[in-house]
Short mmCIF file of C-alpha atoms in Angstrom, two decimals:
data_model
loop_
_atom_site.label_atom_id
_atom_site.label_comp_id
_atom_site.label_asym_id
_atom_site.label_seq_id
_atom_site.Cartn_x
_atom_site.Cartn_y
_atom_site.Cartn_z
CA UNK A 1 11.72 -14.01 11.82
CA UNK A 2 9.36 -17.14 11.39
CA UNK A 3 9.36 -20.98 12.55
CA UNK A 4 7.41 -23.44 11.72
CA UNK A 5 4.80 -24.82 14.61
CA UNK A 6 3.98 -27.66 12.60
CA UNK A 7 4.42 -29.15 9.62
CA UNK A 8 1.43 -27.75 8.62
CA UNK A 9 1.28 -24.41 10.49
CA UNK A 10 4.26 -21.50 10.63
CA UNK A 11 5.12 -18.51 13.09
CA UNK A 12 6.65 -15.20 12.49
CA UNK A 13 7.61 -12.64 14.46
CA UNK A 14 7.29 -8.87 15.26
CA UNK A 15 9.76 -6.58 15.64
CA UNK A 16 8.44 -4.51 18.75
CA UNK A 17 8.20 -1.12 16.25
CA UNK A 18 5.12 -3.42 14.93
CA UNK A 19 2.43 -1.88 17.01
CA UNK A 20 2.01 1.35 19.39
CA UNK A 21 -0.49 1.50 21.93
CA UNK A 22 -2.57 4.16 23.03
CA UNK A 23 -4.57 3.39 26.40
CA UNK A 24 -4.53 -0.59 25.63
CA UNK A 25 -1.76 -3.47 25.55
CA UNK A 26 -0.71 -4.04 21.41
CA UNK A 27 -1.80 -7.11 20.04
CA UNK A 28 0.84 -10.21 20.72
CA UNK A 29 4.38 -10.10 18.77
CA UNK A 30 3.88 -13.42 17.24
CA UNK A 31 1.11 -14.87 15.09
CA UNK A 32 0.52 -18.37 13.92
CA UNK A 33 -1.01 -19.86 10.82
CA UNK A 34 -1.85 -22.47 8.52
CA UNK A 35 0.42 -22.49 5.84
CA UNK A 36 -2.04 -22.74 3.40
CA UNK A 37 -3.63 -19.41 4.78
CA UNK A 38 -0.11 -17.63 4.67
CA UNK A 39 -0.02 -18.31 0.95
CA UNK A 40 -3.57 -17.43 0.62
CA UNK A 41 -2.61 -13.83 1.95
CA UNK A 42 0.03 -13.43 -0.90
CA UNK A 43 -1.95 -14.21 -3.89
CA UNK A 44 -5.34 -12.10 -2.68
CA UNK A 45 -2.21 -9.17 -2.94
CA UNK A 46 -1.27 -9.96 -6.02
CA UNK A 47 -4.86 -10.26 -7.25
CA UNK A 48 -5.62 -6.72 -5.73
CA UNK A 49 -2.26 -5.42 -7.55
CA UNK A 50 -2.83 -6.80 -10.66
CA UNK A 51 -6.46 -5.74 -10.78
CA UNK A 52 -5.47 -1.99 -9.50
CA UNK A 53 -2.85 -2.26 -12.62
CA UNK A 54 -5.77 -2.99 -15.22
CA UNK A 55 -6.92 -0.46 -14.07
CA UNK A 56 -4.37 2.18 -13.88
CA UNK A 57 -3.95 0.59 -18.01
CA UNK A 58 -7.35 1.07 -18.71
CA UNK A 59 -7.52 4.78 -17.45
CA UNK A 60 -4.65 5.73 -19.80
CA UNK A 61 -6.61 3.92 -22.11
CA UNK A 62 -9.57 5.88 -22.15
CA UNK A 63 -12.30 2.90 -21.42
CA UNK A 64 -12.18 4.30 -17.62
CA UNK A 65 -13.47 8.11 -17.59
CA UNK A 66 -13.97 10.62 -14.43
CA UNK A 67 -12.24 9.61 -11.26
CA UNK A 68 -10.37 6.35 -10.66
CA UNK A 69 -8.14 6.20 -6.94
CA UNK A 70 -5.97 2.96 -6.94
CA UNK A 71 -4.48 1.63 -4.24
CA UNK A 72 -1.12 0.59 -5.26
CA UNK A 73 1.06 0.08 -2.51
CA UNK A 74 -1.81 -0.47 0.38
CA UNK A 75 -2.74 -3.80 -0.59
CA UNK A 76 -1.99 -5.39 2.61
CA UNK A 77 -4.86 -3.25 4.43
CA UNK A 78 -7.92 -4.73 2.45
CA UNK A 79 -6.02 -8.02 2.33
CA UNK A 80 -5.08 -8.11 6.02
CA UNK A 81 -8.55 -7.01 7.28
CA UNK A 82 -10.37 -9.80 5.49
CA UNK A 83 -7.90 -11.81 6.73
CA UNK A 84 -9.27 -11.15 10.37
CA UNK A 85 -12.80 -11.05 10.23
CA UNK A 86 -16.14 -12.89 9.18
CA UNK A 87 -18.47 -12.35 5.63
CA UNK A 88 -20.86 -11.55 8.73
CA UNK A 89 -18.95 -8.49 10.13
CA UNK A 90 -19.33 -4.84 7.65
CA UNK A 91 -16.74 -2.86 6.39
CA UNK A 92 -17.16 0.85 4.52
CA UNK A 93 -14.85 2.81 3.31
CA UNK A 94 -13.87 6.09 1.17
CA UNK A 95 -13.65 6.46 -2.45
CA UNK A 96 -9.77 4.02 -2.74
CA UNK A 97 -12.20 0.93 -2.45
CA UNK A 98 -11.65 -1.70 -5.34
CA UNK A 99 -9.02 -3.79 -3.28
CA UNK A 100 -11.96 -3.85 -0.35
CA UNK A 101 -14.46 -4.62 -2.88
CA UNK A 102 -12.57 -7.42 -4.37
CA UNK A 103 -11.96 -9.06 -0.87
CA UNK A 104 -15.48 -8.67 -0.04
CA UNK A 105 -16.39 -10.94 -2.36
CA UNK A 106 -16.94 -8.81 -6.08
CA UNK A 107 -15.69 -10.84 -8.71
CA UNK A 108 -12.83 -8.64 -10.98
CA UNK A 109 -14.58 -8.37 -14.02
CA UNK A 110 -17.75 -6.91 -12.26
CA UNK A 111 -15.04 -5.06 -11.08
CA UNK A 112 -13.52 -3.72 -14.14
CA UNK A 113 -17.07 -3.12 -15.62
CA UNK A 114 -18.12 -1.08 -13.47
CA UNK A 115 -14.87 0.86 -13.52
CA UNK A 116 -15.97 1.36 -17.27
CA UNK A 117 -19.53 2.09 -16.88
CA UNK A 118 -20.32 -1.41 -18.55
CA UNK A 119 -24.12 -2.85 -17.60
CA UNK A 120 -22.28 -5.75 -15.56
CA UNK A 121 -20.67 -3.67 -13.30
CA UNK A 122 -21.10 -4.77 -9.79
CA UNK A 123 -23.25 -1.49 -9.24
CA UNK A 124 -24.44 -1.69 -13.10
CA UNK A 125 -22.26 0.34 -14.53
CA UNK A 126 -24.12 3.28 -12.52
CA UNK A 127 -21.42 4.03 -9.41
CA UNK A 128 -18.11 3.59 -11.20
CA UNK A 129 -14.75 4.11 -9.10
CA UNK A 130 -15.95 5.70 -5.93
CA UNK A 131 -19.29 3.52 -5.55
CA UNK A 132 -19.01 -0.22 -5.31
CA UNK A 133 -20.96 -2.28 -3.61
CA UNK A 134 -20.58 -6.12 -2.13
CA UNK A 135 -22.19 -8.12 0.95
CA UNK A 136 -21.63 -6.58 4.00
CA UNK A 137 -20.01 -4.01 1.85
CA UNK A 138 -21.30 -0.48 2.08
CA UNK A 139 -18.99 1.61 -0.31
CA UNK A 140 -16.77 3.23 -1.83
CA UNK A 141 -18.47 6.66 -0.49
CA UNK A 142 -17.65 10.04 -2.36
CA UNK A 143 -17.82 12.93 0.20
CA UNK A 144 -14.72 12.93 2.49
CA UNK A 145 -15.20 11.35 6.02
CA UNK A 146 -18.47 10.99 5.40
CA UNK A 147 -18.80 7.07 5.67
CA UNK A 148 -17.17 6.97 9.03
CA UNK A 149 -20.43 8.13 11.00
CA UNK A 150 -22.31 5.46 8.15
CA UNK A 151 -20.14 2.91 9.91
CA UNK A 152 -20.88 4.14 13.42
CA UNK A 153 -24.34 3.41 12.42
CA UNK A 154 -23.94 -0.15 10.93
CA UNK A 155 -22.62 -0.90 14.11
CA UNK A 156 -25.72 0.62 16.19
CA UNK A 157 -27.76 -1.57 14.36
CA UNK A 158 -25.18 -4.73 15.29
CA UNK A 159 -25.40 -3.90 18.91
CA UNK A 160 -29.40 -3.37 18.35
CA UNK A 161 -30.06 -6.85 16.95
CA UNK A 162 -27.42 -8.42 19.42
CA UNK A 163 -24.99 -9.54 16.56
CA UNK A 164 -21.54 -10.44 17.64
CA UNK A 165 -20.47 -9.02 14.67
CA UNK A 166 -18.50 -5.78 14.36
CA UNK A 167 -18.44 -3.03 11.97
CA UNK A 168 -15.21 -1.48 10.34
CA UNK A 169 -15.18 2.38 9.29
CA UNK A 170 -12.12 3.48 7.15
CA UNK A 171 -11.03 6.79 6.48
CA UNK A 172 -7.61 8.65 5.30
CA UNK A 173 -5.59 11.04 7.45
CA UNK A 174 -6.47 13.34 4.76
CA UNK A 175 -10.02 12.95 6.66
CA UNK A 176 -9.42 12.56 9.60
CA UNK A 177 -9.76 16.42 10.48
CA UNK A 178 -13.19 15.82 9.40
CA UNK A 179 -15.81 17.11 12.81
CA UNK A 180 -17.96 14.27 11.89
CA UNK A 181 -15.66 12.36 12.61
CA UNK A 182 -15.08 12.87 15.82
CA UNK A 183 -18.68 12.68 16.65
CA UNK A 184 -18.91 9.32 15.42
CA UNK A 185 -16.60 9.20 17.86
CA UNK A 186 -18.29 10.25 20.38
CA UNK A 187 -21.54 8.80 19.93
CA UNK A 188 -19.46 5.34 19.50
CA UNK A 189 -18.16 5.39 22.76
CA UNK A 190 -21.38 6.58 24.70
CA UNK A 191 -23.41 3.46 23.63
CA UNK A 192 -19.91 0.88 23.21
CA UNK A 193 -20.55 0.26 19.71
CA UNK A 194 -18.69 -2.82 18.17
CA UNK A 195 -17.04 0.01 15.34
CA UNK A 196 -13.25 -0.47 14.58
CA UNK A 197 -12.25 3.05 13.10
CA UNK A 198 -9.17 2.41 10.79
CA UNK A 199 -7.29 5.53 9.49
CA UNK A 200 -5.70 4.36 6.40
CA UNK A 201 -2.33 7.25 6.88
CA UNK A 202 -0.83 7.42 3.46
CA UNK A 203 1.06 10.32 4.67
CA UNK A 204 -0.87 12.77 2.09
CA UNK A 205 -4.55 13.64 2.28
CA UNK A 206 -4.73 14.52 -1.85
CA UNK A 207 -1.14 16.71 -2.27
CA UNK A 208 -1.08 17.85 1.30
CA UNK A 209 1.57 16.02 3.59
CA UNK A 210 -0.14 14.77 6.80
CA UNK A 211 1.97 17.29 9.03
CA UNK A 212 0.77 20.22 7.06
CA UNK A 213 -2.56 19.58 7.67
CA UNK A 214 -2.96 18.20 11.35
CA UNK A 215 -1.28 19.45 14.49
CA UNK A 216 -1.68 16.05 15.90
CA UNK A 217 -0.39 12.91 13.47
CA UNK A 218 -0.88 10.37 15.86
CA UNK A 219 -3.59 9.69 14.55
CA UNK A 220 -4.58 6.00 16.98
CA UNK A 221 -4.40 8.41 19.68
CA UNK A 222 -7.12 10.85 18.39
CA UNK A 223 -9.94 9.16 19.45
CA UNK A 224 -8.69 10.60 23.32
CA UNK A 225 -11.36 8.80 25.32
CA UNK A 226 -11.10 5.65 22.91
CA UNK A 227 -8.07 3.25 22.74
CA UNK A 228 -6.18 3.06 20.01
CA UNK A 229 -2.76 1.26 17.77
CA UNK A 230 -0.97 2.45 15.33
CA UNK A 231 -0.17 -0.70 12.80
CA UNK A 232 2.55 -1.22 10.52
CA UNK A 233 -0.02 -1.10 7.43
CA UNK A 234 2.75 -2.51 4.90
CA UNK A 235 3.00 -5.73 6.64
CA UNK A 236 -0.48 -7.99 5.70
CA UNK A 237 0.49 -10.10 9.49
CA UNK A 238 0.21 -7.11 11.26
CA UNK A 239 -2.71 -5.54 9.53
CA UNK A 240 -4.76 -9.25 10.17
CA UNK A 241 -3.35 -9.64 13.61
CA UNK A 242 -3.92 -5.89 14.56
CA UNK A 243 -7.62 -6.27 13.78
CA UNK A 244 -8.25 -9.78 15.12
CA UNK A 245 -7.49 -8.47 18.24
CA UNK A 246 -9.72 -5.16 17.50
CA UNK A 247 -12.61 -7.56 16.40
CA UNK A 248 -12.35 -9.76 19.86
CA UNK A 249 -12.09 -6.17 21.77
CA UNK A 250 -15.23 -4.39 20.15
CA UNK A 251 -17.51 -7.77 20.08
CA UNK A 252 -16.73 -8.46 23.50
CA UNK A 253 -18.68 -5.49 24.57
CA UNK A 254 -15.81 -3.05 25.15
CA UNK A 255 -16.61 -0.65 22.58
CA UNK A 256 -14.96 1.15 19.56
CA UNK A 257 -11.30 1.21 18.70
CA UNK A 258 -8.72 3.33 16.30
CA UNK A 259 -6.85 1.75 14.68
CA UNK A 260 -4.02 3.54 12.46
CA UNK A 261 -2.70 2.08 9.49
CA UNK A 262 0.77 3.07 8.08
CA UNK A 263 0.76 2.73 5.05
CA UNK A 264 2.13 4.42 1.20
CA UNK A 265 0.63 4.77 -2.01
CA UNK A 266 2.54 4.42 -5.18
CA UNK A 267 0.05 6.92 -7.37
CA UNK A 268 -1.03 10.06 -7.07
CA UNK A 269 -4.24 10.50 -4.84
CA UNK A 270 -6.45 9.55 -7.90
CA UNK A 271 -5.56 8.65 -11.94
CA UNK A 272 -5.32 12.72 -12.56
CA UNK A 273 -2.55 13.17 -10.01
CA UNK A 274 0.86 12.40 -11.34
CA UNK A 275 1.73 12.51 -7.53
CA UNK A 276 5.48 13.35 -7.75
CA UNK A 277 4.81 17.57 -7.90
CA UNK A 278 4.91 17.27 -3.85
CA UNK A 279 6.96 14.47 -3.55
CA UNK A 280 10.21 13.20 -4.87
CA UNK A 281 10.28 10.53 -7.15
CA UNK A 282 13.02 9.14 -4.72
CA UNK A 283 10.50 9.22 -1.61
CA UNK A 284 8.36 6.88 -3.60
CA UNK A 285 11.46 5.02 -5.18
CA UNK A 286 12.89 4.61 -1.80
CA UNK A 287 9.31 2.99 -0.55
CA UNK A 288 8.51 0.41 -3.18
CA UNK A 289 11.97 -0.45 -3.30
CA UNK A 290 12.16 -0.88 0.84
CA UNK A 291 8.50 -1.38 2.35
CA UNK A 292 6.98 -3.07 -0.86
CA UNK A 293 4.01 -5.22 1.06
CA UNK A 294 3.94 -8.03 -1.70
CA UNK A 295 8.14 -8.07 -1.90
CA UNK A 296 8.30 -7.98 1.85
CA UNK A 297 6.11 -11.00 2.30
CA UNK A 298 7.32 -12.56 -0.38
CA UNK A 299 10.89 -12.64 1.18
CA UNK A 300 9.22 -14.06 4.19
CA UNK A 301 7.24 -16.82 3.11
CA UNK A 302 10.33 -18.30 1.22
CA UNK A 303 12.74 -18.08 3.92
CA UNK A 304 10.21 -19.59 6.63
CA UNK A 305 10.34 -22.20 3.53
CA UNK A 306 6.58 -22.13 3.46
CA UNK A 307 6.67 -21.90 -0.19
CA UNK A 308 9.45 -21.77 -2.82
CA UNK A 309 10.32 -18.64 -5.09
CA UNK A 310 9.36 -20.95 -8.56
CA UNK A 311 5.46 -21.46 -6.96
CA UNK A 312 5.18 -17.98 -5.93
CA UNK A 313 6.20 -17.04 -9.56
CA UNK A 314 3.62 -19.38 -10.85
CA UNK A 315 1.31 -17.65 -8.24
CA UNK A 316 2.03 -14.55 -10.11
CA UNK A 317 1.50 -15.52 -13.13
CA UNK A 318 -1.80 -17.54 -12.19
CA UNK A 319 -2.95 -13.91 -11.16
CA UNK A 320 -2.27 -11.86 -14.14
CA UNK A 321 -4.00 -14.36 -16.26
CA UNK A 322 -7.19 -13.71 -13.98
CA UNK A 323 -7.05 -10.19 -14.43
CA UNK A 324 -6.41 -10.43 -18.06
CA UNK A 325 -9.38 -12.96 -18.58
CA UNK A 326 -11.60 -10.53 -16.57
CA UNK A 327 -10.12 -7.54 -18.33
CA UNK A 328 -11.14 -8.53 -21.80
CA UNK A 329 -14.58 -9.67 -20.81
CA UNK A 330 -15.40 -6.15 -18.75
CA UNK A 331 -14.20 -4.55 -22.37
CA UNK A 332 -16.58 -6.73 -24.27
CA UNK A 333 -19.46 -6.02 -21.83
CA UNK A 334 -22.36 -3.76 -23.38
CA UNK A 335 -23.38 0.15 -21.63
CA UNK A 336 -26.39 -0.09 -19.68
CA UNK A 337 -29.07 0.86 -21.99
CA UNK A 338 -30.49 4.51 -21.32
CA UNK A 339 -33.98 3.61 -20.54
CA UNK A 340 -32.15 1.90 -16.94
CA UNK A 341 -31.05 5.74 -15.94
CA UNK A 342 -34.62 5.44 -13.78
CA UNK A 343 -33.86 2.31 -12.40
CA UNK A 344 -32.49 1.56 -9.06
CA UNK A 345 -33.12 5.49 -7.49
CA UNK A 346 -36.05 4.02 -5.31
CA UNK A 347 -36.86 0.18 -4.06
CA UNK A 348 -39.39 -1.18 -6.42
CA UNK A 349 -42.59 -0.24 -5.16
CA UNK A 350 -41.45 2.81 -2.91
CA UNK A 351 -41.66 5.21 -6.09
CA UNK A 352 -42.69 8.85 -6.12
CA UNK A 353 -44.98 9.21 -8.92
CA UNK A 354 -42.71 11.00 -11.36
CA UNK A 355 -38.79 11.87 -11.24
CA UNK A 356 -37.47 15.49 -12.84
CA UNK A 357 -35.01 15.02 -15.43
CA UNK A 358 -32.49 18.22 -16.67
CA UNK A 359 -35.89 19.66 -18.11
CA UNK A 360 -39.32 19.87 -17.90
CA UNK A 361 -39.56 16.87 -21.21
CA UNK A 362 -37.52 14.64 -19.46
CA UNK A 363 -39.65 13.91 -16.59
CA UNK A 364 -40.10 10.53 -16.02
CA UNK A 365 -43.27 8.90 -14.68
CA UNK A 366 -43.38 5.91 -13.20
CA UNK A 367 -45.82 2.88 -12.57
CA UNK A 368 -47.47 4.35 -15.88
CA UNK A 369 -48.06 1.68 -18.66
#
């Protein structure tokens, strides 16, 4: 359900199967904004989408090689969460990052490039998929679960330097069996760290279903001695209400917060995963065609009448030609020339004298003219 507040400001409703608590009240069951912002939400969605789609082309394509995770279907979780917080406050996250990368700031076509392996990638064509980079960004990190104690971190160093920012670590429930995790945990909570741990649940870690692999899929409620809420992750309101009220909890000096995110991916876990061997292709059917994020939205924003079905289409379209543009410029962008293979493994001026290549000819030396 929505209202409009003012002519220039609208309301919607929750229904109360929104948010779950764990040890803390859920965030409020109604959130208002501009209208201009609840448009705003709808076409960053549609920008993710349509960039995770030149993608997904480009891979079957052949310009994209090695490992490529989309996030088809979870675009209200990068959307939503930028939606909440500052440029000021950090987010890192696993290897399904270009949707966080985009809304951090990364323009698509550094984007795309670097998907590639193009020299104007936003990591130089050097990180591809897994390893993207943006302000206050910190990855797109390979190794499962392992950016979740990185986060715990970026938020020490918050608290340290009396920032009222806050920090927010993202991991799948296919990690969240991870031990390091739960010593992030646990480290979080003995010094209050401003850290919002989000567990994006997809409901398969890889091919595994989430109740295969964890005896407990509750996941908010895994932090035991933290709070936590479980969020409907397909709505983008929820997601950006969910963590407003996370941010003002963990920079108010309370300390760290779970935060689980319900959510469904379209694709298999990554571009080699046809994703429908332990799955039906109804399940997936059944999802898009009943929890779509952009659809669902969509449906709401017209019949709050805060925008009309023919401007959203033109919102659409206005998005695909973005992607397109960027597309065909990340295609015409030049390799990074070998001799840059060197660059960028230590600060300039922090060098060791000489780096070991594959043999004993390729050693490089540096600072040597």
């Amino acid at each position: 359900m929505a209202s409009a507040a003012s002519s220039d400001t609208v309301t919607f409703e929750f229904s109360d199967k929104t948010f779950e608590g764990y040890n803390i009240d859920v965030p409020s069951s109604s959130v208002t904004l501009t209208k201009t912002d609840a448009i705003a939400l709808y076409r960053e969605m549609q920008m993710v989408r349509r960039l995770e789609m030149a993608a997904d082309s480009s891979y079957k394509h052949k310009l994209i090689r090695g490992f490529c995770h989309l996030c088809t279907g979870q675009e209200a979780v990068p959307v939503g969460i930028e939606g909440a917080i500052t440029k000021e406050d950090a987010i890192i996250t696993a290897y399904r990052c270009h949707g966080f990368t985009y809304m951090r700031g990364a323009a698509p076509v550094g984007i795309l490039a670097e998907l590639m392996g193009r020299k104007d990638g936003v990591s130089k064509g050097k990180g591809g998929s897994m390893h993207m980079y943006a302000p206050n960004f910190y990855g797109g990190n390979g190794i499962v679960g392992a950016q979740v104690p990185l986060g715990a971190g970026i938020a020490f160093a918050q608290k340290y330097n009396n920032e009222k920012t806050c920090t927010l670590a993202l991991y799948g429930d296919g990690a969240a069996n991870q031990g390091q995790v739960f010593e992030a945990y646990n480290m979080a909570k003995l010094w209050d760290l401003p850290v919002i741990f989000v567990c994006e649940n997809n409901k398969y870690g890889m091919g595994t279903a989430a109740g295969r692999a964890a005896a407990n899929t509750d996941y908010y409620t895994r932090g035991q001695y933290i709070p936590g809420i479980r969020v409907n992750g397909m709505d983008v309101l929820a997601v950006r209400q969910a963590v407003a009220y996370a941010r003002e909890y963990a920079t108010s000096g309370k300390g760290p917060l779970v935060l689980e995110m319900k959510t469904y991916r379209y694709g298999g876990h990554s571009m080699s995963d046809p994703g429908t061997t332990y799955r039906t292709r109804e399940e997936i059917q059944h999802m898009r065609s009943t929890s779509d994020p952009i659809t669902g939205y969509k449906h709401r924003l017209v019949d709050a009448g805060v925008i009309s079905e023919e401007q959203l289409k033109a919102i659409d379209k206005e998005a695909k030609t973005l992607i397109d543009e960027a597309l065909a410029t990340a295609k015409a962008t030049p390799e990074p020339a070998a001799s840059e293979l060197w660059d960028d493994v230590y600060v300039k001026g922090t060098e060791v004298p000489y780096l070991r290549g594959r043999v004993a000819e390729e050693t490089h030396y540096y600072n040597v003219d």
